[in-house]
Every structure is written in structure tokens, then in C-alpha cells.
PDB file of C-alpha atoms in Angstrom:
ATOM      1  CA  UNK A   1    -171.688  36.697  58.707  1.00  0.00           C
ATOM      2  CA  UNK A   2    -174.886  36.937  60.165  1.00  0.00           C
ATOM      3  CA  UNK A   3    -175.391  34.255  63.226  1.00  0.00           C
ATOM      4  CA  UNK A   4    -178.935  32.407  62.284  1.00  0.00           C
ATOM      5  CA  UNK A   5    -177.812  32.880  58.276  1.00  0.00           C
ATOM      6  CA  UNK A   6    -174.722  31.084  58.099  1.00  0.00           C
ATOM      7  CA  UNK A   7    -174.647  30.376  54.701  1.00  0.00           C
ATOM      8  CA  UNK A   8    -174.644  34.271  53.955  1.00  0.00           C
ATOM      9  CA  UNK A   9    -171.682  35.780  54.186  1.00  0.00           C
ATOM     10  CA  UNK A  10    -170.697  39.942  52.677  1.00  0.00           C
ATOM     11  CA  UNK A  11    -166.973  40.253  52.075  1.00  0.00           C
ATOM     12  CA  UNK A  12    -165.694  43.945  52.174  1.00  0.00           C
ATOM     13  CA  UNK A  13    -162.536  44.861  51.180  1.00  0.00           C
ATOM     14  CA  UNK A  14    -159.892  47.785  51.283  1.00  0.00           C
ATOM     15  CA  UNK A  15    -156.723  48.396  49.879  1.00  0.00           C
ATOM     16  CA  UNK A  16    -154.241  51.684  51.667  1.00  0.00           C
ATOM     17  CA  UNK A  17    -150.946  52.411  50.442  1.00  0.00           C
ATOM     18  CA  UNK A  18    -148.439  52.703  53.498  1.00  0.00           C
ATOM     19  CA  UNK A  19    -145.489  55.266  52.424  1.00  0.00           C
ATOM     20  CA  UNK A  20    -142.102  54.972  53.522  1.00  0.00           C
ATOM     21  CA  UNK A  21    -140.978  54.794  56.962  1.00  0.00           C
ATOM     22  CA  UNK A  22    -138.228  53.835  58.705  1.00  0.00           C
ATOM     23  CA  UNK A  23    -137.742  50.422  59.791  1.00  0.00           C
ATOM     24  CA  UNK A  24    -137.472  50.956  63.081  1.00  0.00           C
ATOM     25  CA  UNK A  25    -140.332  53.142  63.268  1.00  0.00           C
ATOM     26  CA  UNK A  26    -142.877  52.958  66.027  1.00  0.00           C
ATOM     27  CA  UNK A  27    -146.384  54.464  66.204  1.00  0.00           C
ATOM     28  CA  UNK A  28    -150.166  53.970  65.529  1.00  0.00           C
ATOM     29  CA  UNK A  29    -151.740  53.682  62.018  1.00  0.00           C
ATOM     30  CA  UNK A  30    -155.796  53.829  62.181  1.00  0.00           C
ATOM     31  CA  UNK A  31    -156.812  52.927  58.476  1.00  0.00           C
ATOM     32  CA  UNK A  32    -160.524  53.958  57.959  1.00  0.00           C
ATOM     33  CA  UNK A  33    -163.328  51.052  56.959  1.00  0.00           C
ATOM     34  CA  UNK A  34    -166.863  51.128  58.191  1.00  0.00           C
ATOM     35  CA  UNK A  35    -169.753  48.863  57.133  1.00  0.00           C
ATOM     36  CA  UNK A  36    -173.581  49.009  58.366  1.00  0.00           C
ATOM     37  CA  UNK A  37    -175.910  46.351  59.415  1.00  0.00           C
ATOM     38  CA  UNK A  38    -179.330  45.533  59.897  1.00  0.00           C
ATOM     39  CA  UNK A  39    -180.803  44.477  62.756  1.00  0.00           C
ATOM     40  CA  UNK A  40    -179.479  40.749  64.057  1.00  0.00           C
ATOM     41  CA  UNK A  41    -176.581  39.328  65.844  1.00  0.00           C
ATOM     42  CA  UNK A  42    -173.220  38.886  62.860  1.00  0.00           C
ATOM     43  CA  UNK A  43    -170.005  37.435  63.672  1.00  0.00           C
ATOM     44  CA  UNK A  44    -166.542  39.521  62.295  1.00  0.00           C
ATOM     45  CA  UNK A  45    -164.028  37.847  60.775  1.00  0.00           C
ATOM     46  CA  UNK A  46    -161.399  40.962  59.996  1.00  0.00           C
ATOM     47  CA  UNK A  47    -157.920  40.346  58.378  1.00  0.00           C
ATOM     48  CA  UNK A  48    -154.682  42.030  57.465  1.00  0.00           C
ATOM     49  CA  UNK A  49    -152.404  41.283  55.244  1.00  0.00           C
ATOM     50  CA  UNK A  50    -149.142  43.249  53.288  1.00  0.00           C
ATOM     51  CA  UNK A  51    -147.348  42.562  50.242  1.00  0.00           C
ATOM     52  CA  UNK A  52    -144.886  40.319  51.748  1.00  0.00           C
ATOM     53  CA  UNK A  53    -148.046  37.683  52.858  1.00  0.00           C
ATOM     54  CA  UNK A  54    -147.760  39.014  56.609  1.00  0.00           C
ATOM     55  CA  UNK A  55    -150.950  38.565  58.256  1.00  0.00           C
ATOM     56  CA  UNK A  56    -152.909  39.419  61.279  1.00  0.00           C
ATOM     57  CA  UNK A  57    -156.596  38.654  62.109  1.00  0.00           C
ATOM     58  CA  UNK A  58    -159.337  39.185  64.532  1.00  0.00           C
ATOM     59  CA  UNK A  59    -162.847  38.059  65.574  1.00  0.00           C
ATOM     60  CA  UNK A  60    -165.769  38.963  67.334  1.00  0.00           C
ATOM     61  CA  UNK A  61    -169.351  38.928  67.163  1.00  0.00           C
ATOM     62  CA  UNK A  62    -172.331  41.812  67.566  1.00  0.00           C
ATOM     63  CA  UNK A  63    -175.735  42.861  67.574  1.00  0.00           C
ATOM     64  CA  UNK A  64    -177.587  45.715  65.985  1.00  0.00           C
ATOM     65  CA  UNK A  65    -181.084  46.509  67.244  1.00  0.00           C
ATOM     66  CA  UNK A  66    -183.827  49.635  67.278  1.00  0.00           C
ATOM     67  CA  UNK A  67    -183.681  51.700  70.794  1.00  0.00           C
ATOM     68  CA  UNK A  68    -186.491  50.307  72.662  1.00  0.00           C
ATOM     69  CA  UNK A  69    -186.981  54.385  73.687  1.00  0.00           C
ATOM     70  CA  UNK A  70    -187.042  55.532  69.625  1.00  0.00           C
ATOM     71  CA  UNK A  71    -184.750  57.921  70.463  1.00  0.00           C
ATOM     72  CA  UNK A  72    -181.849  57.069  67.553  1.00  0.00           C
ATOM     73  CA  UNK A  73    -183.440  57.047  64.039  1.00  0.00           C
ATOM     74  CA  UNK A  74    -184.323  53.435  63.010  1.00  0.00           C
ATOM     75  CA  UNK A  75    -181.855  50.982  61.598  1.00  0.00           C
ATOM     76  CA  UNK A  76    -182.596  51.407  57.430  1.00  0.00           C
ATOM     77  CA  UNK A  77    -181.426  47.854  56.273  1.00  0.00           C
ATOM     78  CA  UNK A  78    -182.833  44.481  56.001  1.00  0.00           C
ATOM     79  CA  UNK A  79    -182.568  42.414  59.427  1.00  0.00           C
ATOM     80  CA  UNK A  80    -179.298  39.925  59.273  1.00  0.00           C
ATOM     81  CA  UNK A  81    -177.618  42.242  56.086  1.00  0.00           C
ATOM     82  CA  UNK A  82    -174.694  44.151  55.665  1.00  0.00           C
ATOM     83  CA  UNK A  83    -173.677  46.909  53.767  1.00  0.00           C
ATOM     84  CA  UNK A  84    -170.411  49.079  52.735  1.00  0.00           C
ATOM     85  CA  UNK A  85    -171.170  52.615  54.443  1.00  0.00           C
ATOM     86  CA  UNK A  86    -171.676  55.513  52.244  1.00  0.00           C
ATOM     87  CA  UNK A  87    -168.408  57.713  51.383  1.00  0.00           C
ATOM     88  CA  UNK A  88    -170.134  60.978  50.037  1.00  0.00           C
ATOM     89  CA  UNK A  89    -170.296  62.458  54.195  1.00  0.00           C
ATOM     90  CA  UNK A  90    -172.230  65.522  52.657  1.00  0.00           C
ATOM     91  CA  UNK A  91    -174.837  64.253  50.790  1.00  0.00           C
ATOM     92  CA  UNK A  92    -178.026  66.008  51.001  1.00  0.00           C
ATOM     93  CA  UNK A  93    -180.332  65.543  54.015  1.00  0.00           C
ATOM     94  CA  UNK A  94    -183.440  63.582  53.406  1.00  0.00           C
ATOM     95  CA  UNK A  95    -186.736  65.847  53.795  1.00  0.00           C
ATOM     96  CA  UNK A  96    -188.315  65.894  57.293  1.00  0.00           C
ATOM     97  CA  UNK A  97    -191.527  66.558  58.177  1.00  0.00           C
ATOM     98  CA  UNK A  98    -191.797  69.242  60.665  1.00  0.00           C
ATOM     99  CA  UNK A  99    -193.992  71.088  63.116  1.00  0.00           C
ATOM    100  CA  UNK A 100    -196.126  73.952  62.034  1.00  0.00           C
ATOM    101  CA  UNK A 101    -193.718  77.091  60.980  1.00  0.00           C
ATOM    102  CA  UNK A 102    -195.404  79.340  64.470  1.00  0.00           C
ATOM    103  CA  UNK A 103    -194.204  76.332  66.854  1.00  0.00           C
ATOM    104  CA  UNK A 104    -191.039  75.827  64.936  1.00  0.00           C
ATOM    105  CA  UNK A 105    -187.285  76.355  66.689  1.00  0.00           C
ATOM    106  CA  UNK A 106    -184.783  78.504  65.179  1.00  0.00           C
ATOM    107  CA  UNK A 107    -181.698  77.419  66.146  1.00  0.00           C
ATOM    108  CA  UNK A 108    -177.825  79.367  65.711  1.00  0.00           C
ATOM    109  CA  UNK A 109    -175.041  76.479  64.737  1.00  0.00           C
ATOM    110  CA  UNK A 110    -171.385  77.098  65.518  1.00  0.00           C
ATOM    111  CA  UNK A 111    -169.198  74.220  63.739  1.00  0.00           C
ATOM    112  CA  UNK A 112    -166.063  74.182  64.004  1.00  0.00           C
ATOM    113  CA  UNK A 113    -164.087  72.017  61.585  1.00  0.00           C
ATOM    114  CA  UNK A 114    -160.626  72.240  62.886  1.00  0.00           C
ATOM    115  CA  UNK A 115    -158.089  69.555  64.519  1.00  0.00           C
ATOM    116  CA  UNK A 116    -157.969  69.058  67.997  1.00  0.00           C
ATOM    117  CA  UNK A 117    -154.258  70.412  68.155  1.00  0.00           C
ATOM    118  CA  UNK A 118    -154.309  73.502  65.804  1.00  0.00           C
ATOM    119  CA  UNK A 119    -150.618  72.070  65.189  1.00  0.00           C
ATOM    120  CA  UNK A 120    -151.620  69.089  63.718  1.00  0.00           C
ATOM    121  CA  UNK A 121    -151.490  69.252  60.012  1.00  0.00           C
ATOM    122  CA  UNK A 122    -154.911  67.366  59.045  1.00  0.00           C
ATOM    123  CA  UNK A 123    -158.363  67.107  59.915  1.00  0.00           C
ATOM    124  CA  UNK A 124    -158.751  63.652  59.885  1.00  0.00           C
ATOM    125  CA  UNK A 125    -161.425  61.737  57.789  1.00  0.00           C
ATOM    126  CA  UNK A 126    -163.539  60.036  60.565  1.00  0.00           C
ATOM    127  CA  UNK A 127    -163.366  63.382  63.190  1.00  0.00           C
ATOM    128  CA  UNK A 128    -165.037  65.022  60.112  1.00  0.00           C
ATOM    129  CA  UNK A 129    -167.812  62.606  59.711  1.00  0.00           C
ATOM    130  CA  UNK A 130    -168.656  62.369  63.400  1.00  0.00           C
ATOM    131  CA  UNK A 131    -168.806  66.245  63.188  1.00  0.00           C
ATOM    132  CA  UNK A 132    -171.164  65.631  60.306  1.00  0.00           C
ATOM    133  CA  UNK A 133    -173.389  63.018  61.511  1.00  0.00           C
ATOM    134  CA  UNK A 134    -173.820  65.089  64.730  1.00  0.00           C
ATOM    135  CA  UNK A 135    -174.979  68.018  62.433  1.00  0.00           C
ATOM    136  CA  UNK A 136    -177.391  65.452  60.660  1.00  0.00           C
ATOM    137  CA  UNK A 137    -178.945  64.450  64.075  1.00  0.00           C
ATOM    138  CA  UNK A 138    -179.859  67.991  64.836  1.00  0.00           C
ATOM    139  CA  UNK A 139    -181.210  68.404  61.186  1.00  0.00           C
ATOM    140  CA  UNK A 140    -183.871  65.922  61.262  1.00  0.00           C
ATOM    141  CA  UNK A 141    -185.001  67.255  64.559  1.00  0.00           C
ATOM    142  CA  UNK A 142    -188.721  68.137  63.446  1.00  0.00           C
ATOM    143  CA  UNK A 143    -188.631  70.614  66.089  1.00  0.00           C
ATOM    144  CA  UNK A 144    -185.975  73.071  64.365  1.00  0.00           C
ATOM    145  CA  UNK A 145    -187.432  74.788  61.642  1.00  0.00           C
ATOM    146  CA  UNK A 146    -185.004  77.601  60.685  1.00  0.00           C
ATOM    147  CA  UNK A 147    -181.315  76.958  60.626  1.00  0.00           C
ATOM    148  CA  UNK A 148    -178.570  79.363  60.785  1.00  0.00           C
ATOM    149  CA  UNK A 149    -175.220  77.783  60.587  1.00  0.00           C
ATOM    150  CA  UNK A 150    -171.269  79.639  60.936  1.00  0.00           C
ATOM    151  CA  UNK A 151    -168.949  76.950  60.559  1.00  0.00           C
ATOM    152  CA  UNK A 152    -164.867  77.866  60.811  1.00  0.00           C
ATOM    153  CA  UNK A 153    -160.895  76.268  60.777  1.00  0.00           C
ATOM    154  CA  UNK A 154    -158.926  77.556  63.410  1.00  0.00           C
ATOM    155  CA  UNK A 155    -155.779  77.307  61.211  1.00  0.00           C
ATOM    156  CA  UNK A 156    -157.206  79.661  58.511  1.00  0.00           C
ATOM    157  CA  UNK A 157    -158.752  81.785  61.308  1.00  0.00           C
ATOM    158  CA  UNK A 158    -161.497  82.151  59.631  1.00  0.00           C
ATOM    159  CA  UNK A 159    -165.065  81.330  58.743  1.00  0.00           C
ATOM    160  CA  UNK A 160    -165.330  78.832  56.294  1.00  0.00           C
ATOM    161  CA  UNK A 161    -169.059  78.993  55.533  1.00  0.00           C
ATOM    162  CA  UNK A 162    -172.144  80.749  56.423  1.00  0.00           C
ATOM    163  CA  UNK A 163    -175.865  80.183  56.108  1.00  0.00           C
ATOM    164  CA  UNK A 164    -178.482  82.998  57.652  1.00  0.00           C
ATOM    165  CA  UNK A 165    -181.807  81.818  58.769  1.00  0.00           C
ATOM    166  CA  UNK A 166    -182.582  79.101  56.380  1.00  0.00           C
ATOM    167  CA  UNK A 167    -185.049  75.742  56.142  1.00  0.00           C
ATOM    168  CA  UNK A 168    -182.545  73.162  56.397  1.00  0.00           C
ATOM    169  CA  UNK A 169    -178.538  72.857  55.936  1.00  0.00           C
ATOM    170  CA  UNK A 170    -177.255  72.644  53.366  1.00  0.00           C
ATOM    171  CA  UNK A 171    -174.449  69.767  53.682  1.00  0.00           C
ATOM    172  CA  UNK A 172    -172.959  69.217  49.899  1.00  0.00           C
ATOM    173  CA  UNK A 173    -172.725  73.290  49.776  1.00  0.00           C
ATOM    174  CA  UNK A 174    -171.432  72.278  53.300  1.00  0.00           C
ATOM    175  CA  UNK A 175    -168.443  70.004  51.774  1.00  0.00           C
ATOM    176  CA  UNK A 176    -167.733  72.062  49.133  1.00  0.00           C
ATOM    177  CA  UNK A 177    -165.667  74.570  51.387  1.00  0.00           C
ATOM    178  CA  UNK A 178    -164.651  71.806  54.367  1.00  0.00           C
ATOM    179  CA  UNK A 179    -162.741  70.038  51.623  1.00  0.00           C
ATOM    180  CA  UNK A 180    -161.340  73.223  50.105  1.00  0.00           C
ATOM    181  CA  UNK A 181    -159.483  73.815  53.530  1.00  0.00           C
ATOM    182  CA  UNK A 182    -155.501  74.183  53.073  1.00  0.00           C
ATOM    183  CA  UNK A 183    -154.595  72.491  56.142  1.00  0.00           C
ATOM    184  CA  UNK A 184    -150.565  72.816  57.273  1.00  0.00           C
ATOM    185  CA  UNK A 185    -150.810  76.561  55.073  1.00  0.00           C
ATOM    186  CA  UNK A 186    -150.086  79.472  57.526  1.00  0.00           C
ATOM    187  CA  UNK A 187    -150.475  83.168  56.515  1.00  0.00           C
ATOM    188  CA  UNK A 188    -147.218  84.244  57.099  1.00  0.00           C
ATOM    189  CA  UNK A 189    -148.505  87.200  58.297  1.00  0.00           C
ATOM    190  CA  UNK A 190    -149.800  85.304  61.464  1.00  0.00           C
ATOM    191  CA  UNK A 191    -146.949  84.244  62.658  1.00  0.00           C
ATOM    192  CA  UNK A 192    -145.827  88.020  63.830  1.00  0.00           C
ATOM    193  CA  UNK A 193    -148.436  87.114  66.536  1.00  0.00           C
ATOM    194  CA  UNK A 194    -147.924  83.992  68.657  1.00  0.00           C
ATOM    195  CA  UNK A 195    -151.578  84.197  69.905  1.00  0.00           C
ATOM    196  CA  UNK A 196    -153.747  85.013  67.099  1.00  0.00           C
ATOM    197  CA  UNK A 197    -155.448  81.923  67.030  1.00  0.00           C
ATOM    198  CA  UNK A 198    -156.881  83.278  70.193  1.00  0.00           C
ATOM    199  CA  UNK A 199    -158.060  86.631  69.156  1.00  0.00           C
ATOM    200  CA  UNK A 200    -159.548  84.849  66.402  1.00  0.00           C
ATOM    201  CA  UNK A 201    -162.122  82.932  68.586  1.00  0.00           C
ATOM    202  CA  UNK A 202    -162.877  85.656  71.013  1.00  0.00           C
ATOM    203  CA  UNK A 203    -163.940  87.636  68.523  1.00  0.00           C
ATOM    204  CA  UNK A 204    -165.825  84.860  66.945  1.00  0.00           C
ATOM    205  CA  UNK A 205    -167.451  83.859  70.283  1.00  0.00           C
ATOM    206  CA  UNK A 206    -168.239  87.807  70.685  1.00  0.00           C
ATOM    207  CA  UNK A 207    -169.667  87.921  67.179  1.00  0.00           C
ATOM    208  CA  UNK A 208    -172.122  84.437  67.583  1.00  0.00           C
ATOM    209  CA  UNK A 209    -172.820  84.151  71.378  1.00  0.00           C
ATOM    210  CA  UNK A 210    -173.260  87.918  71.942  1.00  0.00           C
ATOM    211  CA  UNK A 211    -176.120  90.174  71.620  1.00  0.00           C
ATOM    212  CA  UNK A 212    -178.110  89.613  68.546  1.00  0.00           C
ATOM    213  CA  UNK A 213    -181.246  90.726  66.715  1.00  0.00           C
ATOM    214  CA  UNK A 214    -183.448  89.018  65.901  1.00  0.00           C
ATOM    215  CA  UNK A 215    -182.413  86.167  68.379  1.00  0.00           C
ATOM    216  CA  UNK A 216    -182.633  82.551  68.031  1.00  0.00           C
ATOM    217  CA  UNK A 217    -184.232  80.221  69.991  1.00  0.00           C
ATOM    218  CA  UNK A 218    -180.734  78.193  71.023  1.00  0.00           C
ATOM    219  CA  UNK A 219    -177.110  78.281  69.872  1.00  0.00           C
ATOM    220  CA  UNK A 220    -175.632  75.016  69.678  1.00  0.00           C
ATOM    221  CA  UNK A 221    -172.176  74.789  69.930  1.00  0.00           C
ATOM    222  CA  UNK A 222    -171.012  71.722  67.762  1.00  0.00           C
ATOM    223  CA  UNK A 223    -166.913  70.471  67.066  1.00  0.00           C
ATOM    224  CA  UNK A 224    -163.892  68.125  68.426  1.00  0.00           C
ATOM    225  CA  UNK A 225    -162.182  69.660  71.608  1.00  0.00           C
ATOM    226  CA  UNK A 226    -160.160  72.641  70.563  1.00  0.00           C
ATOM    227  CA  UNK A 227    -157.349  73.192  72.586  1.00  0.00           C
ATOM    228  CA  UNK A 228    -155.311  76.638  72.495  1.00  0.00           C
ATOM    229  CA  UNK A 229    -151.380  77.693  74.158  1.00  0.00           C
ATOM    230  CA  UNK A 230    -152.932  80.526  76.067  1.00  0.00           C
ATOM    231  CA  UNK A 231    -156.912  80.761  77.097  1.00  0.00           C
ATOM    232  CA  UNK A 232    -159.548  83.439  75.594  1.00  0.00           C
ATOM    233  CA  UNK A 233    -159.775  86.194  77.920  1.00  0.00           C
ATOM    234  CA  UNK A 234    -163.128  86.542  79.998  1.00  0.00           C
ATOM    235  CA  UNK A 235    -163.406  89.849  80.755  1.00  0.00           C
ATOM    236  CA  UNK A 236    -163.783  90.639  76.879  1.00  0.00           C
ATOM    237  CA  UNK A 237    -166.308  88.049  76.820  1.00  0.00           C
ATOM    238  CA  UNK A 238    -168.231  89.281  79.719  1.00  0.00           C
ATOM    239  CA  UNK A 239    -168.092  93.207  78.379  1.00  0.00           C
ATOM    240  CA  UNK A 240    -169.260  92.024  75.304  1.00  0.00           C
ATOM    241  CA  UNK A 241    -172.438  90.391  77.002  1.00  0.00           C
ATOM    242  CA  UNK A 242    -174.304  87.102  75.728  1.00  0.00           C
ATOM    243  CA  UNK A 243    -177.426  86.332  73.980  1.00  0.00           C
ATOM    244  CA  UNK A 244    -180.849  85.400  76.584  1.00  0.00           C
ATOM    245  CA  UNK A 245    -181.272  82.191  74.534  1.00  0.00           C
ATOM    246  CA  UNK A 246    -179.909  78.880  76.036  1.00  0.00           C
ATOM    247  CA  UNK A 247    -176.128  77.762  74.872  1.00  0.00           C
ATOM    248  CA  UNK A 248    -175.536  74.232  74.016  1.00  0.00           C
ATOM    249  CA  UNK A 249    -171.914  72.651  73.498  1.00  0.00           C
ATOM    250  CA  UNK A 250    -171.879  69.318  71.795  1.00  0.00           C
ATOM    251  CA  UNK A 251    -168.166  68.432  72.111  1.00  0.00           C
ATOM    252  CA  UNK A 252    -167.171  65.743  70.713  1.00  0.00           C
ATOM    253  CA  UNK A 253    -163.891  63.789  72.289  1.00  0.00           C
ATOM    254  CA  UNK A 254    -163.206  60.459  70.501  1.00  0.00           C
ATOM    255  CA  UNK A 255    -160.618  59.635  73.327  1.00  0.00           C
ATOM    256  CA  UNK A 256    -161.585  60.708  76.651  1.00  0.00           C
ATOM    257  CA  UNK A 257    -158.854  59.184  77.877  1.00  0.00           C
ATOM    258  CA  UNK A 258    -156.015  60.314  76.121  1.00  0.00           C
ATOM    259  CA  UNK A 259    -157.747  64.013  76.340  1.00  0.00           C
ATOM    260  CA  UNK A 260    -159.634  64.527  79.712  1.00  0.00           C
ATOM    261  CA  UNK A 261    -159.385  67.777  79.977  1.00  0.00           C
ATOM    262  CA  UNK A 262    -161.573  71.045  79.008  1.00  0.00           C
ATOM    263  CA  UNK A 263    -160.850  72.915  75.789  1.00  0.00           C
ATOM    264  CA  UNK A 264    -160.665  76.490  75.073  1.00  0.00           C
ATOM    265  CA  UNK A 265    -164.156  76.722  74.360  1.00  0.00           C
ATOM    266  CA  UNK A 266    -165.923  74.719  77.372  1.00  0.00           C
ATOM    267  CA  UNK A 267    -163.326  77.191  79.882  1.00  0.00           C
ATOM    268  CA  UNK A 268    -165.424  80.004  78.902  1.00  0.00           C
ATOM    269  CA  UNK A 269    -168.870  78.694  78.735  1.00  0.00           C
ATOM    270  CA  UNK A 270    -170.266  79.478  81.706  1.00  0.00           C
ATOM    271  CA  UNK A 271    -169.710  82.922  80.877  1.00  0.00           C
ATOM    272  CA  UNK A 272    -172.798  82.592  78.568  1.00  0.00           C
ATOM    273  CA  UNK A 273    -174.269  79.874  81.050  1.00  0.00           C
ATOM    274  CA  UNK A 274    -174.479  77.062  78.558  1.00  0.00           C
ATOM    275  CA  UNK A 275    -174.633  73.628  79.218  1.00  0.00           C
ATOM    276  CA  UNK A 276    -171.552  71.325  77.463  1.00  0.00           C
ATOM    277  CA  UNK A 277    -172.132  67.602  76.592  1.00  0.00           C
ATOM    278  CA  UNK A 278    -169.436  65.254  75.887  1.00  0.00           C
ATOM    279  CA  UNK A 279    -169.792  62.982  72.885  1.00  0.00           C
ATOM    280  CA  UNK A 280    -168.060  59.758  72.347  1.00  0.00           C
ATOM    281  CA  UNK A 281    -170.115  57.378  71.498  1.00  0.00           C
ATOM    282  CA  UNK A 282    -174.225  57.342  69.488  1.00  0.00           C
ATOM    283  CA  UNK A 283    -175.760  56.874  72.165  1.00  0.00           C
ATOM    284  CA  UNK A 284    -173.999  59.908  74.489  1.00  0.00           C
ATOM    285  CA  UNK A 285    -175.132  61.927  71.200  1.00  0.00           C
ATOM    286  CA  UNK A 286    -178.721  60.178  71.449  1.00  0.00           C
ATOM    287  CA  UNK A 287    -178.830  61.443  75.353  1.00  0.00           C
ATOM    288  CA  UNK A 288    -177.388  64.454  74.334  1.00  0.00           C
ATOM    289  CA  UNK A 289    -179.541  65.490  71.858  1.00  0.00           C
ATOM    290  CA  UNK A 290    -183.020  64.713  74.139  1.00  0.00           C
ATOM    291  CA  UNK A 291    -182.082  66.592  76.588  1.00  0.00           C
ATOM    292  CA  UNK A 292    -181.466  69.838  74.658  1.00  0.00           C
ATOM    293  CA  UNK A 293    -184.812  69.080  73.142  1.00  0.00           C
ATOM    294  CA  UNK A 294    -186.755  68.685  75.920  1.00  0.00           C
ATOM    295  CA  UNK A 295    -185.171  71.956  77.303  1.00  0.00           C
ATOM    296  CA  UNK A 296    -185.952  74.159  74.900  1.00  0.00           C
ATOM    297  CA  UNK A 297    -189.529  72.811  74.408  1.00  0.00           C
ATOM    298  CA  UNK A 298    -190.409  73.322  77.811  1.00  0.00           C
ATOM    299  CA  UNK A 299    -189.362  76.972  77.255  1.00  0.00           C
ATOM    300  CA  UNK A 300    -192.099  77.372  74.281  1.00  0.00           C
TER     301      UNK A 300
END
């Protein structure tokens, strides 16, 4: 309900199907449901209820507003309106106007699109969408004008999708092959070797963050914290050498908390002397994302 429109009030509504457990069961459920608003303050009236009339409720109000600094994208809606968010994660990007193609950035993407745990069995829906929208924020930058993009599931070992050199990403080509991923399959043959999901991103990070011709302008690092039994070696890293271009890790950690501590990927990057950034919220993206910027337009 927005505050100064009381009389105006959007009802949104969801229905999940719980499967059986066991009554005695303890855990945590997080049921997906997001919503976007225009700017103005809106109070929250959420509410639960099952089959059997059991209810719980809560309330609490917010704002939305522009950054006074411009550096998130505007807010697209109406002031004091609300709308259900949009479910198609990879639909295409919007055009963006960029700078001339001789002051333009091209810029190497490493995605990974794989659980935190490479023992959990799914890649859950929201981790994928913050993945997503963090890709979307580097998209519009108007300084990037050629994209090349390896994305990859550490449970398939193996690279998932891959885009050389091109104008602007592709995201429902994108979702075509995240949502073909058999998460919970193992190769069988994988299992004769406890560690392969090791070998598999050393020689990925030897293959992407190594030498290369021609070279991009950045590599940005972009996925949830990825955390392994045993630790890539670093002395086949450092044989292998790095690229001269600036390294970027955008890691994104939805529960600092619960996982404080550095994945398999950050342990190694100061082999290649990159810079990590933790992302949990917009706005650590927002800072995130202007500082890269502003580092790699100072080195034009």
C-alpha cells in the first residue's frame, strides 16, 4: 500500500506446493516472491496461510528512491506503484548507447553457474538471478563495447556456454543452456577421481586468466562462492603465467555470515593480482561496479 495513497492498494499472490515431510521435521523453507516499486514510501502487509487455515503474518513499511550519485540505473515505474517482478531472468538486454567503437572496453567474462557446495543438488532460483542481474549491470556499462563471455557448472565440469568477442550478451541464448543443466547427474566416470572438480578449474583458470592473444582490456570474474575439498594448486597457476590486463572477482555471498570465508577461486587470485569484491546487497554491486570502471578508464 503506498503511504500518501491509501486508498490504493496491489495484492500479489503465490501459491507453492510443500511435499511430504515428516512431522517432526525441522529446517528452513525460503519460498521465492519478489515485487518492484516505484519511487515512494509503501507499507507491507505479507501473509501465510496452509490448507488447514494456519496463518502467520508480518508488517513493515519502505521506501524506494533514485541514488542521489546516479550510480544504480533509475527506478522504471510510476512513483507510489507496484508491480509483480518479471519471471523470464534471461530476457534480452535493452540496447545501450555506447562510446565510440576506438574508446570502447573489451572485456573477458568468467560466470560460473554452479552451487555454492558442488554437493548440493540444485542451483537455486534466486542465486541464479542475482548472478544474472550482476551480468546485466556490466552489460549496460556504455563503456564495454565487445563482450566475450565463458560461463561453466562445476558439477558437469564443464563449460556450459561460450561467446568470442561479441557486441553484447546474449542472455536468452544465455538461459537456454543454464536451464539445460542436469544438476545431482555425475559422470560416473568422475568418481574414479575424488578431486576432479579441481583439475577442472585449474585448467579452466589456466585456459581464461592465462596468456592470451589478442588480450582484453579486463577479465571479470563473476559467480556465488565456490568452495572445493582440496584447493587448486598454485604452482600450476603460476607456471602457466597470467594475462597483463587487470582481474576483477565479483563474488557474490548472499550470507556472509553463514559463509565468511574465501572460496577456491578468491585463494588463488592474487596469483593473477586481481582485485575480489564481495556482493550482497545492490548497492555493494553499485560500489563494486564504479570502482572497476573508474580503474580501467584511468588505464585508457
Amino acid at each position: 500500500t503506498p503511504l500518501n495513497r491509501g486508498d490504493s492498494q496491489y495484492y500479489l499472490v503465490d501459491r507453492f506446493t510443500v511435499p511430504l515431510i515428516e512431522e517432526d521435521a525441522k529446517g528452513e523453507a525460503i519460498p521465492p516472491g519478489e515485487y518492484m516499486l516505484g519511487p515512494g514510501r509503501y507499507r507491507v502487509d505479507w501473509l501465510m496461510r496452509d490448507r488447514s487455515e494456519r496463518v502467520c503474518s508480518a508488517h513493515w513499511e519502505l521506501e524506494a528512491r533514485p541514488d542521489d550519485d546516479h550510480r544504480n540505473p533509475p527506478l522504471a515505474l510510476p512513483p507510489n506503484t507496484v508491480a509483480q517482478r518479471s519471471t523470464d531472468i534471461f530476457r534480452p538486454q535493452p540496447p545501450v548507447e555506447r562510446v565510440p567503437d576506438d574508446q570502447a572496453l573489451h572485456v573477458r567474462l568468467l560466470v560460473n553457474f554452479s552451487p555454492t557446495d558442488p554437493r548440493e543438488s540444485t542451483l537455486k532460483p534466486w542465486d541464479v538471478e542475482a548472478i544474472v542481474s550482476i551480468l546485466r549491470n556490466i552489460a549496460r556499462e556504455p563503456h564495454i563495447g565487445r563482450f566475450s563471455l565463458v560461463a561453466f557448472n562445476i558439477q558437469e565440469e564443464r563449460v556450459i556456454y561460450r561467446a568470442e568477442n561479441v557486441p553484447r550478451v546474449d542472455f536468452p541464448a544465455l538461459g537456454e543452456v543454464v536451464g539445460a543443466v542436469r544438476l545431482g547427474t555425475v559422470d560416473y566416470r568422475r568418481l574414479e577421481d575424488a578431486h576432479s572438480a579441481t583439475h577442472f578449474l585449474t585448467s579452466l583458470l589456466v585456459e581464461q586468466l592465462g596468456p592470451q592473444q589478442p588480450e582484453p582490456d579486463a577479465i571479470i570474474i563473476v559467480g556465488p562462492k565456490l568452495m572445493l575439498d582440496r584447493n587448486v594448486p598454485q604452482d600450476a597457476l603460476k607456471q602457466a603465467g597470467h594475462a597483463n590486463c587487470p582481474v576483477f572477482y565479483l563474488n557474490y555471498n548472499s550470507n556472509p555470515r553463514h559463509n565468511p570465508w574465501r572460496d577456491a577461486i578468491g585463494a588463488v587470485l592474487r596469483i593473477y593480482k586481481g582485485l575480489e569484491y564481495s556482493i550482497t546487497l545492490p548497492r555493494d554491486l553499485s560500489t563494486a561496479l564504479t570502482d572497476v570502471m573508474s580503474r580501467l578508464r584511468r588505464r585508457q
